[in-house]
PDB file of C-alpha atoms and ligand atoms in Angstrom:
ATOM      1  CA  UNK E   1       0.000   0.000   0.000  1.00 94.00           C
ATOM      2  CA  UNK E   2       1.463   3.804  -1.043  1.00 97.00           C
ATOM      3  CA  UNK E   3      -0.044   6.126   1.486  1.00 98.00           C
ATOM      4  CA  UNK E   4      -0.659  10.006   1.467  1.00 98.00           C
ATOM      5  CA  UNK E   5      -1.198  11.753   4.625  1.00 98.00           C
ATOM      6  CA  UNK E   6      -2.281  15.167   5.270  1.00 98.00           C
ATOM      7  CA  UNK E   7      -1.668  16.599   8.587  1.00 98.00           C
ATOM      8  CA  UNK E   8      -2.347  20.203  10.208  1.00 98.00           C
ATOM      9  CA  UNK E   9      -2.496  21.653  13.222  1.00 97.00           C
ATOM     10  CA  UNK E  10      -5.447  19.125  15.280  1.00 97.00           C
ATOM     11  CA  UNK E  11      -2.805  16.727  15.330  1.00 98.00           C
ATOM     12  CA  UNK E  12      -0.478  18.780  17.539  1.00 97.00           C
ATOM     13  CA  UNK E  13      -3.141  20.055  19.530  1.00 96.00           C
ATOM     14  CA  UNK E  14      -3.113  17.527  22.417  1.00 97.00           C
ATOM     15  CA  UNK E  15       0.870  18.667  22.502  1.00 97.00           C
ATOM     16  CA  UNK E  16      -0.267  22.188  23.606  1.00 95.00           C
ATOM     17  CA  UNK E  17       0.195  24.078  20.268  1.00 95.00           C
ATOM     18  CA  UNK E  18      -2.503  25.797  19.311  1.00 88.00           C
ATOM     19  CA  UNK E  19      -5.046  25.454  16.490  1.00 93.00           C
ATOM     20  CA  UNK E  20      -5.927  28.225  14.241  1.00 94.00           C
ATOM     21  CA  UNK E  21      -9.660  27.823  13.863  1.00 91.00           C
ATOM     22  CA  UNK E  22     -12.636  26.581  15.560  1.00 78.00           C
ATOM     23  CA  UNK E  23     -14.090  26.498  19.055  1.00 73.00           C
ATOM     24  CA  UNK E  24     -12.072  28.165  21.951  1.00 74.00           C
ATOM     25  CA  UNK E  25      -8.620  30.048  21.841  1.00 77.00           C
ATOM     26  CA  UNK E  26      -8.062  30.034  18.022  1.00 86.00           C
ATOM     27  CA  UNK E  27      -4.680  31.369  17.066  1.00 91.00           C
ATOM     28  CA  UNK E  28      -6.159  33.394  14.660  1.00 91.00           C
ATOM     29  CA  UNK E  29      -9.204  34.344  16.791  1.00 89.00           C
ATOM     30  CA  UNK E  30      -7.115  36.007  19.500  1.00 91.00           C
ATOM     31  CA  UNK E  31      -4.855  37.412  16.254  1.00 92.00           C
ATOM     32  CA  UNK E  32      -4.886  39.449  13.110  1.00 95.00           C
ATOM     33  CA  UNK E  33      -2.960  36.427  10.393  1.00 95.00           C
ATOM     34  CA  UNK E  34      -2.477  40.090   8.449  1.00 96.00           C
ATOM     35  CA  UNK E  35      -0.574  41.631  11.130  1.00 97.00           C
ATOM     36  CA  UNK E  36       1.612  38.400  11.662  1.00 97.00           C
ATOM     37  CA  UNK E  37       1.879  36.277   8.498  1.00 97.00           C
ATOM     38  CA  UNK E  38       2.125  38.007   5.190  1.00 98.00           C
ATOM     39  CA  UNK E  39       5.250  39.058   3.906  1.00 97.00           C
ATOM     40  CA  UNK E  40       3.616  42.575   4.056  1.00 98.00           C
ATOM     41  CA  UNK E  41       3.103  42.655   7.591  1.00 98.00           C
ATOM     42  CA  UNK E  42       6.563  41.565   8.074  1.00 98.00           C
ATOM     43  CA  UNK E  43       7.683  44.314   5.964  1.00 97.00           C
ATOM     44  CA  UNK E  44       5.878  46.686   7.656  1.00 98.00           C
ATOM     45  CA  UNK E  45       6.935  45.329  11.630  1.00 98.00           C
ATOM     46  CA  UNK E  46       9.093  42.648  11.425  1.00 98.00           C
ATOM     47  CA  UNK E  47       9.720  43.130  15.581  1.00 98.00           C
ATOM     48  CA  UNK E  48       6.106  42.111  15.755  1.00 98.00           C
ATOM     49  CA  UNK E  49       6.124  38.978  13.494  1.00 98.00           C
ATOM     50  CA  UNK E  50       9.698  38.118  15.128  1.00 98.00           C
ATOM     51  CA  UNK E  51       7.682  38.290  18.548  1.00 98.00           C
ATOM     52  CA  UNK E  52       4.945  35.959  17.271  1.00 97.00           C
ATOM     53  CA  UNK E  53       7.183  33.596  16.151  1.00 98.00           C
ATOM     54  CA  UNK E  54       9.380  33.222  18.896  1.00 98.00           C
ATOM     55  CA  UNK E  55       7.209  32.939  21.426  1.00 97.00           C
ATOM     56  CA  UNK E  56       5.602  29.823  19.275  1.00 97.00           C
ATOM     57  CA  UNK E  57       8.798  28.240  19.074  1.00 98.00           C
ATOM     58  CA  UNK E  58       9.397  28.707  22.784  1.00 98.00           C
ATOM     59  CA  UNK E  59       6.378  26.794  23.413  1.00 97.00           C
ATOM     60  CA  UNK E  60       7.584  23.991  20.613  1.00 98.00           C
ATOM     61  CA  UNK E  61      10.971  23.853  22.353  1.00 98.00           C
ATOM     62  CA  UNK E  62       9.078  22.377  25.217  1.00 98.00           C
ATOM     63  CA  UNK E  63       6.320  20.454  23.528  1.00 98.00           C
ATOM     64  CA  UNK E  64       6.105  16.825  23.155  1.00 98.00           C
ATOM     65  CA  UNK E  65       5.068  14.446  20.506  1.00 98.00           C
ATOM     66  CA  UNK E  66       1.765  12.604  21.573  1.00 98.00           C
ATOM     67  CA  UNK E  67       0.019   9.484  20.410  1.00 98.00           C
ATOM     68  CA  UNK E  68      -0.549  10.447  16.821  1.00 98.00           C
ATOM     69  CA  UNK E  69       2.375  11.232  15.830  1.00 98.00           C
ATOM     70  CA  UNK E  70       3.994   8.104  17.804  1.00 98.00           C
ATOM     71  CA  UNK E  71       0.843   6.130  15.625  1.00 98.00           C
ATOM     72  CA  UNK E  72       1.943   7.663  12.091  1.00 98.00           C
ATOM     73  CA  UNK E  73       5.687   6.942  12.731  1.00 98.00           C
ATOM     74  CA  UNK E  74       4.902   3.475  13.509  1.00 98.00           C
ATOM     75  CA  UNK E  75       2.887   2.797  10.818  1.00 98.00           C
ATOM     76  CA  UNK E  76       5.470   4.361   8.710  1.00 98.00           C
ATOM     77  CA  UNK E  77       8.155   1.832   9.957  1.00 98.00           C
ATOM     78  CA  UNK E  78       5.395  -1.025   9.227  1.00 98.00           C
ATOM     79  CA  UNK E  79       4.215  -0.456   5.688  1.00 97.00           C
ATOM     80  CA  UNK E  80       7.817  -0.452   4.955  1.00 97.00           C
ATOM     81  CA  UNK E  81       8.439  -3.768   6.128  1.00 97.00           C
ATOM     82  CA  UNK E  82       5.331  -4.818   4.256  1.00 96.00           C
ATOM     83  CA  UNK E  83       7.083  -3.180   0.815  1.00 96.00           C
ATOM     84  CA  UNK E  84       4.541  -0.393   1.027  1.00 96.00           C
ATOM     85  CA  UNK E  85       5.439   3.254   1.465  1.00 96.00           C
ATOM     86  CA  UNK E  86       3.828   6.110   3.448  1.00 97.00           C
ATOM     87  CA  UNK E  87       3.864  10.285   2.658  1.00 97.00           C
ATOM     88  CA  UNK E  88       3.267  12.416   5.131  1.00 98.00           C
ATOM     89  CA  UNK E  89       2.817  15.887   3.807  1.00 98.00           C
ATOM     90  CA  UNK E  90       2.484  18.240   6.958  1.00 98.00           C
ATOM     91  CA  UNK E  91       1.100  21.870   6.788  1.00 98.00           C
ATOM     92  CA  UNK E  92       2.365  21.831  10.677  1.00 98.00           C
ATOM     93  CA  UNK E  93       5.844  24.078  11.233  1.00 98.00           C
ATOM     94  CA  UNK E  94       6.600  22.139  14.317  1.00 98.00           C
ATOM     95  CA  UNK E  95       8.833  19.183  13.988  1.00 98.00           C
ATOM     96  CA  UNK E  96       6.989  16.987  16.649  1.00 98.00           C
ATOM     97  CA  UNK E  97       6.400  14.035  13.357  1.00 98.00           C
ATOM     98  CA  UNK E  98      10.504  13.464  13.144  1.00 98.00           C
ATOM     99  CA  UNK E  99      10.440  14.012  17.078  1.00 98.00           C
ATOM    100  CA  UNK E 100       8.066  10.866  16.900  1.00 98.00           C
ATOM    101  CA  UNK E 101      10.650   8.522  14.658  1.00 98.00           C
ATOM    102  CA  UNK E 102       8.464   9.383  11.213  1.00 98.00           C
ATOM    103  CA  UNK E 103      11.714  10.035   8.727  1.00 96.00           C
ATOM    104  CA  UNK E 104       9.734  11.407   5.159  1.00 92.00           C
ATOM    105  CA  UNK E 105       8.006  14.496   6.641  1.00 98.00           C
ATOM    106  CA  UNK E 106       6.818  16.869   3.493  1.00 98.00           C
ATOM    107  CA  UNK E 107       6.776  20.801   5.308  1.00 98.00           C
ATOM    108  CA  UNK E 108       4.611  22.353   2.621  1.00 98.00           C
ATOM    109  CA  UNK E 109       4.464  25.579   5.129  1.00 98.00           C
ATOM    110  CA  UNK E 110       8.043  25.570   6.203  1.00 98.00           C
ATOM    111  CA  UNK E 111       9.268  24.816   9.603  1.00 98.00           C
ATOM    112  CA  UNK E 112       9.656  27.267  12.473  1.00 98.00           C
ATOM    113  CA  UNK E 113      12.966  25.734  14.163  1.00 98.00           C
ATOM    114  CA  UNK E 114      14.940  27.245  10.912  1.00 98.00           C
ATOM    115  CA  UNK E 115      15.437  30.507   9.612  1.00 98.00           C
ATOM    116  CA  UNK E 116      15.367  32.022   5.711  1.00 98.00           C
ATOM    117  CA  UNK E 117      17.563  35.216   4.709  1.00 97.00           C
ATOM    118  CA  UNK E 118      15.140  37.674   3.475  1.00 95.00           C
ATOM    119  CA  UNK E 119      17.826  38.120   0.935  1.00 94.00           C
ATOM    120  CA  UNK E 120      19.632  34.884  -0.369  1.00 95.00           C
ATOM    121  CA  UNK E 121      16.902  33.192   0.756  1.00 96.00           C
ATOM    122  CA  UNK E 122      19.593  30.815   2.065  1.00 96.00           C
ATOM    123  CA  UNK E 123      17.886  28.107   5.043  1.00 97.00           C
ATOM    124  CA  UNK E 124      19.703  27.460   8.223  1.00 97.00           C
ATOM    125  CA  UNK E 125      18.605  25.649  11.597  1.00 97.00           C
ATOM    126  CA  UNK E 126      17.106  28.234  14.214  1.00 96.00           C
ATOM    127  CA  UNK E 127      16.465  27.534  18.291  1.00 98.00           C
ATOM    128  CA  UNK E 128      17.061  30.972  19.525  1.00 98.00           C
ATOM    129  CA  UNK E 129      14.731  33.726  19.443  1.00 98.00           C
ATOM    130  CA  UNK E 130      15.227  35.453  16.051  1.00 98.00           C
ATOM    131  CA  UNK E 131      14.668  39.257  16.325  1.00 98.00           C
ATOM    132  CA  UNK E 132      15.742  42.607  13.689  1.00 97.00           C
ATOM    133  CA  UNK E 133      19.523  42.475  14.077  1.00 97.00           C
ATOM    134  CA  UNK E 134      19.358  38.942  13.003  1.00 98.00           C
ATOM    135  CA  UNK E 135      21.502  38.018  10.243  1.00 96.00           C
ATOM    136  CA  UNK E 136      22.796  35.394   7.395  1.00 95.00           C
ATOM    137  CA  UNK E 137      26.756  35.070   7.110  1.00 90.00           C
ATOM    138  CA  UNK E 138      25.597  37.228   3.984  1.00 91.00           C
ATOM    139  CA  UNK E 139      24.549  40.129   6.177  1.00 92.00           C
ATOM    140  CA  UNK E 140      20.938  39.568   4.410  1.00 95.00           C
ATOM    141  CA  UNK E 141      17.752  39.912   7.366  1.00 97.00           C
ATOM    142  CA  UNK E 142      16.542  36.649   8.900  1.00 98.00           C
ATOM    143  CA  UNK E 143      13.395  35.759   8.755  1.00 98.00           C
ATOM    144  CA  UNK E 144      11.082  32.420  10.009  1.00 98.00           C
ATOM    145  CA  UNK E 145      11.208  29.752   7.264  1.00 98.00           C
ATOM    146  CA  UNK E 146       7.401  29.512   7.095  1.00 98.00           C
ATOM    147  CA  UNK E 147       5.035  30.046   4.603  1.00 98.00           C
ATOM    148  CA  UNK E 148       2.544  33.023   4.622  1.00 98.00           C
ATOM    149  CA  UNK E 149      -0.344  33.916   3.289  1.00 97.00           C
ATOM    150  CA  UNK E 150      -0.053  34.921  -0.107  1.00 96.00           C
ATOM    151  CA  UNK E 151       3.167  33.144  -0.452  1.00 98.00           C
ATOM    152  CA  UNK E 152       3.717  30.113  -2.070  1.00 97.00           C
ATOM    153  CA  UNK E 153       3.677  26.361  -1.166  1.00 98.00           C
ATOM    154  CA  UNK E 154       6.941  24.490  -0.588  1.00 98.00           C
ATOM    155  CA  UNK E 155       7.709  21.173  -2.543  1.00 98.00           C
ATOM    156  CA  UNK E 156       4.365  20.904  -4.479  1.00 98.00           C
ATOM    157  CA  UNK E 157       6.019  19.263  -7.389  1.00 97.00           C
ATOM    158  CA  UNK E 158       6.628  16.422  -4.692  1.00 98.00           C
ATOM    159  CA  UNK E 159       3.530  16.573  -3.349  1.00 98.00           C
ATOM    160  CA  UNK E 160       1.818  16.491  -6.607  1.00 97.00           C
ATOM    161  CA  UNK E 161       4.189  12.933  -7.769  1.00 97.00           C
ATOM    162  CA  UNK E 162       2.964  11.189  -4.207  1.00 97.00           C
ATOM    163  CA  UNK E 163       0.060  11.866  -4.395  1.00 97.00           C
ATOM    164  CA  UNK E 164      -0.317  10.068  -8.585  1.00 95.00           C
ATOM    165  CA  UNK E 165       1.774   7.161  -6.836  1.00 96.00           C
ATOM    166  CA  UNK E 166      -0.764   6.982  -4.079  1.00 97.00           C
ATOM    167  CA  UNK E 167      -3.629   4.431  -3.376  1.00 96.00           C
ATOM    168  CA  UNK E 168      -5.310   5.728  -0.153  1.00 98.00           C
ATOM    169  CA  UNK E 169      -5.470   9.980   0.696  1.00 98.00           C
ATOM    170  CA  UNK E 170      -5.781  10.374   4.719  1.00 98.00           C
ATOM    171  CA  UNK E 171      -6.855  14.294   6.039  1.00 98.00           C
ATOM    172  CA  UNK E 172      -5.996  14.154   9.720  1.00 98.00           C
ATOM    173  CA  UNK E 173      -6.709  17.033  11.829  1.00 98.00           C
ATOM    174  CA  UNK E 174      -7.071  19.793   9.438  1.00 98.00           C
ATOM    175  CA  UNK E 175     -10.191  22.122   8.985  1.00 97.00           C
ATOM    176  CA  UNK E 176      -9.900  22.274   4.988  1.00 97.00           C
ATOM    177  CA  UNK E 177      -9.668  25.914   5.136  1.00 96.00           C
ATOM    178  CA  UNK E 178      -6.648  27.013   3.605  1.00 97.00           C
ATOM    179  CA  UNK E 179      -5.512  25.943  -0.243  1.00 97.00           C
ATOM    180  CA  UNK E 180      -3.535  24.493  -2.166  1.00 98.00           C
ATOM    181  CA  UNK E 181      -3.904  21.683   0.792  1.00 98.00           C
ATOM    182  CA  UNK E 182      -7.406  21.866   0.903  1.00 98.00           C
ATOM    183  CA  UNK E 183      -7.946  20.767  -2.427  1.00 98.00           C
ATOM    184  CA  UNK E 184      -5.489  17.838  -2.264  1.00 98.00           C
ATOM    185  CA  UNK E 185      -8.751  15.897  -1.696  1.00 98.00           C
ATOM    186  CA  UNK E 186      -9.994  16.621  -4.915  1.00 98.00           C
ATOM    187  CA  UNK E 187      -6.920  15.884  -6.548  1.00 97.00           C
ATOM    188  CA  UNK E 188      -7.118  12.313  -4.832  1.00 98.00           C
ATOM    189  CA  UNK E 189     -10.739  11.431  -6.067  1.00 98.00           C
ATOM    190  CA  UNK E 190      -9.942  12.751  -9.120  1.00 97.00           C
ATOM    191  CA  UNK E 191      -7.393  10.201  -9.530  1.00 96.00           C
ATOM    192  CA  UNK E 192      -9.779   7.531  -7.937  1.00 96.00           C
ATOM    193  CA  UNK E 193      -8.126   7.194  -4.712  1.00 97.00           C
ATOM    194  CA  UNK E 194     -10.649   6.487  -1.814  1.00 97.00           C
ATOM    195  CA  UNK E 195     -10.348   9.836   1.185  1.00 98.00           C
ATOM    196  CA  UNK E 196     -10.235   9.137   4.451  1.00 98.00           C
ATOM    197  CA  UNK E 197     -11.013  12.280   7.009  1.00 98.00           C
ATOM    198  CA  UNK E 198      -9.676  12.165  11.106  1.00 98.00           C
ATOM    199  CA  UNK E 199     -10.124  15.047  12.475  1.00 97.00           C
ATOM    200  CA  UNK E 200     -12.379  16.353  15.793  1.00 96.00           C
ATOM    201  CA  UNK E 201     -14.936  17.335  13.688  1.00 96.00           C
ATOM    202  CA  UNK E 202     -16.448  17.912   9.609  1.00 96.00           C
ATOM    203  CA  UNK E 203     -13.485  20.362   8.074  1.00 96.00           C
ATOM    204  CA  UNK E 204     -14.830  22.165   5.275  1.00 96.00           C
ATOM    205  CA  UNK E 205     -15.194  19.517   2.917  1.00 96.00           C
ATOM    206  CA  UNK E 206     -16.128  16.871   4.497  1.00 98.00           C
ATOM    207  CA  UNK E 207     -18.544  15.656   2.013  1.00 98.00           C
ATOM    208  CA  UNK E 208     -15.116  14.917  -0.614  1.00 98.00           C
ATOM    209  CA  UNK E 209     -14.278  12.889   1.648  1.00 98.00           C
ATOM    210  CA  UNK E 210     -15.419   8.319   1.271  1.00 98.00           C
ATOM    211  CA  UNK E 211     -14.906   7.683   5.098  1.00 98.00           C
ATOM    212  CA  UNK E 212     -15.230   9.851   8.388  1.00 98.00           C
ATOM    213  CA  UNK E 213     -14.203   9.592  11.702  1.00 98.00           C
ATOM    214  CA  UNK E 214     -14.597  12.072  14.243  1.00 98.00           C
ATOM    215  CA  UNK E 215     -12.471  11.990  17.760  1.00 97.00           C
ATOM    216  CA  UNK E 216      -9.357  13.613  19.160  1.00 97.00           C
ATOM    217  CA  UNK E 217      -6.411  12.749  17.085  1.00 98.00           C
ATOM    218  CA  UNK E 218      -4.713  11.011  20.208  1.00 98.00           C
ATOM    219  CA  UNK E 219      -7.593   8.352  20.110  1.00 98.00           C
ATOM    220  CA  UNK E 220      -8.765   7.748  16.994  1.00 98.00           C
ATOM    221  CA  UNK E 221      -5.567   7.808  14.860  1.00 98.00           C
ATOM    222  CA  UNK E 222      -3.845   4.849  16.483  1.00 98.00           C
ATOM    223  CA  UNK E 223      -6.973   2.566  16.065  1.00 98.00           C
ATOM    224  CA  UNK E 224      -7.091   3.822  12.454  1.00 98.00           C
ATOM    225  CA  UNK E 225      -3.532   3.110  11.926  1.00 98.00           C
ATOM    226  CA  UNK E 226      -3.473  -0.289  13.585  1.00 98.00           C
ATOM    227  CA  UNK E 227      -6.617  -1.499  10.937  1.00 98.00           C
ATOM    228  CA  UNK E 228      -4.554  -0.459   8.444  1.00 97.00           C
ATOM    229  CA  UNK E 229      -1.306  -2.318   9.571  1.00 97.00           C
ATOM    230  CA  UNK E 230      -3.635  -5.491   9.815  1.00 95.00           C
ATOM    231  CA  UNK E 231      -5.149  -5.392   6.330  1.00 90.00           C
TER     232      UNK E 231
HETATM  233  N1  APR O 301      -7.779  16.057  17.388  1.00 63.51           N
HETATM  234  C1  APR O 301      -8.180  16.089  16.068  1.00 63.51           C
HETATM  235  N2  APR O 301      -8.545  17.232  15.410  1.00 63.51           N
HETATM  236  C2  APR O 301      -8.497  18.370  16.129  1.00 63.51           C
HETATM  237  C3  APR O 301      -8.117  18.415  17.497  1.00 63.51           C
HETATM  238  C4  APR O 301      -7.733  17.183  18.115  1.00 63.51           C
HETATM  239  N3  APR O 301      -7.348  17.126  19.380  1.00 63.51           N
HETATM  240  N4  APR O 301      -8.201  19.705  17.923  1.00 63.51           N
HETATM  241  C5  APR O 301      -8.637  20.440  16.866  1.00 63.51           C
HETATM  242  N5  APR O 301      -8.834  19.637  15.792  1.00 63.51           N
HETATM  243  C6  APR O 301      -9.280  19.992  14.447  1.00 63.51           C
HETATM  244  C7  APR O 301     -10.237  21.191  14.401  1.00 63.51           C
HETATM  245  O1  APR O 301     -11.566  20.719  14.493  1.00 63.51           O
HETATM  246  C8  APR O 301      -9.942  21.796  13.037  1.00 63.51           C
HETATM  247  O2  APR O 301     -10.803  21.252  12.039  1.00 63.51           O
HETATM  248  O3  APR O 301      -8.143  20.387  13.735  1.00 63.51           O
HETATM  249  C9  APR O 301      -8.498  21.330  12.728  1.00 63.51           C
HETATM  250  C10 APR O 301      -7.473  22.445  12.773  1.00 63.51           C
HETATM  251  O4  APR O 301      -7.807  23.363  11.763  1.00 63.51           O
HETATM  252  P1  APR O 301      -6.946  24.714  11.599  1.00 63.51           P
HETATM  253  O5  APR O 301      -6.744  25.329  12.900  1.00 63.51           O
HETATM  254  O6  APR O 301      -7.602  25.495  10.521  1.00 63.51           O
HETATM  255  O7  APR O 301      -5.512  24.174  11.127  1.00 63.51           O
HETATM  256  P2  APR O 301      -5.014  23.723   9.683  1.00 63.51           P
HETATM  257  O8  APR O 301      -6.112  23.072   8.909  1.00 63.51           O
HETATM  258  O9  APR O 301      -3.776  22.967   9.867  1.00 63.51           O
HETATM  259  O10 APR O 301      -4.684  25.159   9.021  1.00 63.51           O
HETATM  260  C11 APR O 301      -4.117  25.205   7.747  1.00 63.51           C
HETATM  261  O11 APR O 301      -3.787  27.574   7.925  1.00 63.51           O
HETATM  262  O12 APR O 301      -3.277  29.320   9.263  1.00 63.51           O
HETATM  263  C12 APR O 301      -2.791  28.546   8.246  1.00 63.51           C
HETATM  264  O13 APR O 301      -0.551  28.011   7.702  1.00 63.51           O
HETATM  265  C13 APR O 301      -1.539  27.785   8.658  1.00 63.51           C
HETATM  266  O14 APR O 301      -0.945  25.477   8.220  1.00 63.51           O
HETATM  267  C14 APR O 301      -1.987  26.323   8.623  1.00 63.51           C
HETATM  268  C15 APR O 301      -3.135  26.350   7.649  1.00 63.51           C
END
């Protein structure tokens, strides 16, 4: 079996980073994505975005993987032994899914423990705080290496050649809200793959989707992941 998997942000919620729509503390409920993530708004204050940022990679510094990521890096290891192969495209910027043992993480919307120069555009690894004297070896202005709105996409071209090699599409723990990923779905089914959705609740399109199953990610992704391993 060739897998795809979609992942985004419900399945690092039960690690204590925050989701960015829905019920309760939203991340983009209690903030303005304008302000914080567009390359405008970083333009305009980049102290501001460089406090955002920080402060959400404090808080990954001292998060923890939990039982869906551990579930997704297992079955990983176990479709491989079974000659199959498994994709895991992430729109998450943490790097709890390698923290769990899964080894071919896709980061379609860049990861927030490195840094880009604003200039080369050259990537390096990033722990620290980053803040406006921050610099490449080039002199060029660091910046998070993440994705914002109105930029585009990293790796689609792979994304695009796993998901024609695919024979199952998997959504878990994203609302559907935010594209290119949210049409993935449609890519699948128009390539006859069957879609399965995980996530707490419906995401936005749902109804694309062949099978549902509604829980929180720590639950109902292991089961999931176990059926599969026994097929
Ligand atoms: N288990 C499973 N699903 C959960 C859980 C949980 N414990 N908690 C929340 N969810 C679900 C919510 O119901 C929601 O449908 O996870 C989904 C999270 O949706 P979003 O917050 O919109 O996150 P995501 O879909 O990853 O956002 C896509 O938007 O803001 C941009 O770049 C950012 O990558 C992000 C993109």
């Amino acid at each position: 079996m060739n897998l795809f998997i979609l992942t985004g942000a419900g399945v690092s919620a039960e690690s204590g980073l925050g989701v960015f729509r829905g019920p309760g503390a939203a991340l983009w409920k209690r903030y303005d994505p304008m302000q914080l993530a567009t390359p405008e708004a970083f333009a305009r204050d980049p102290a501001l975005v460089h406090a955002f940022y920080n402060a959400r990679r404090r808080n990954l510094l001292a998060a923890s993987p939990n039982a869906a990521h551990a579930a997704l890096a297992r079955l990983e290891a176990g479709l491989a032994q079974r000659g199959g192969a498994l994709t895991l495209v992430t729109q998450n910027i943490d790097d709890l899914h390698e923290r769990a043992g899964s080894t071919r993480v896709i980061h379609m919307h860049g990861e927030l423990l490195k840094a880009r120069c604003a200039a080369c555009g050259a990537v390096s690894d990033r722990r620290e705080d980053l803040s406006t004297d921050s610099r490449c070896d080039r002199g060029g202005a660091l910046r998070p290496h993440v994705v914002w709105f109105g930029e585009t996409p990293l790796y689609m071209e792979e994304i695009y050649a796993a998901l024609e090699a695919a024979d199952l599409f998997v959504a878990i723990g994203t609302s559907g809200a935010v594209y290119p990923a949210a049409g993935f779905v449609r890519e699948a089914r128009a390539r006859g793959l069957r879609c399965c959705e995980l996530n707490l609740e419906p995401s936005e399109n749902a109804a694309e989707f062949d099978e549902r199953r509604y829980g929180r990610a720590s639950e109902i992704t292991p089961s999931w992941a176990q059926e599969i391993l026994a097929r």
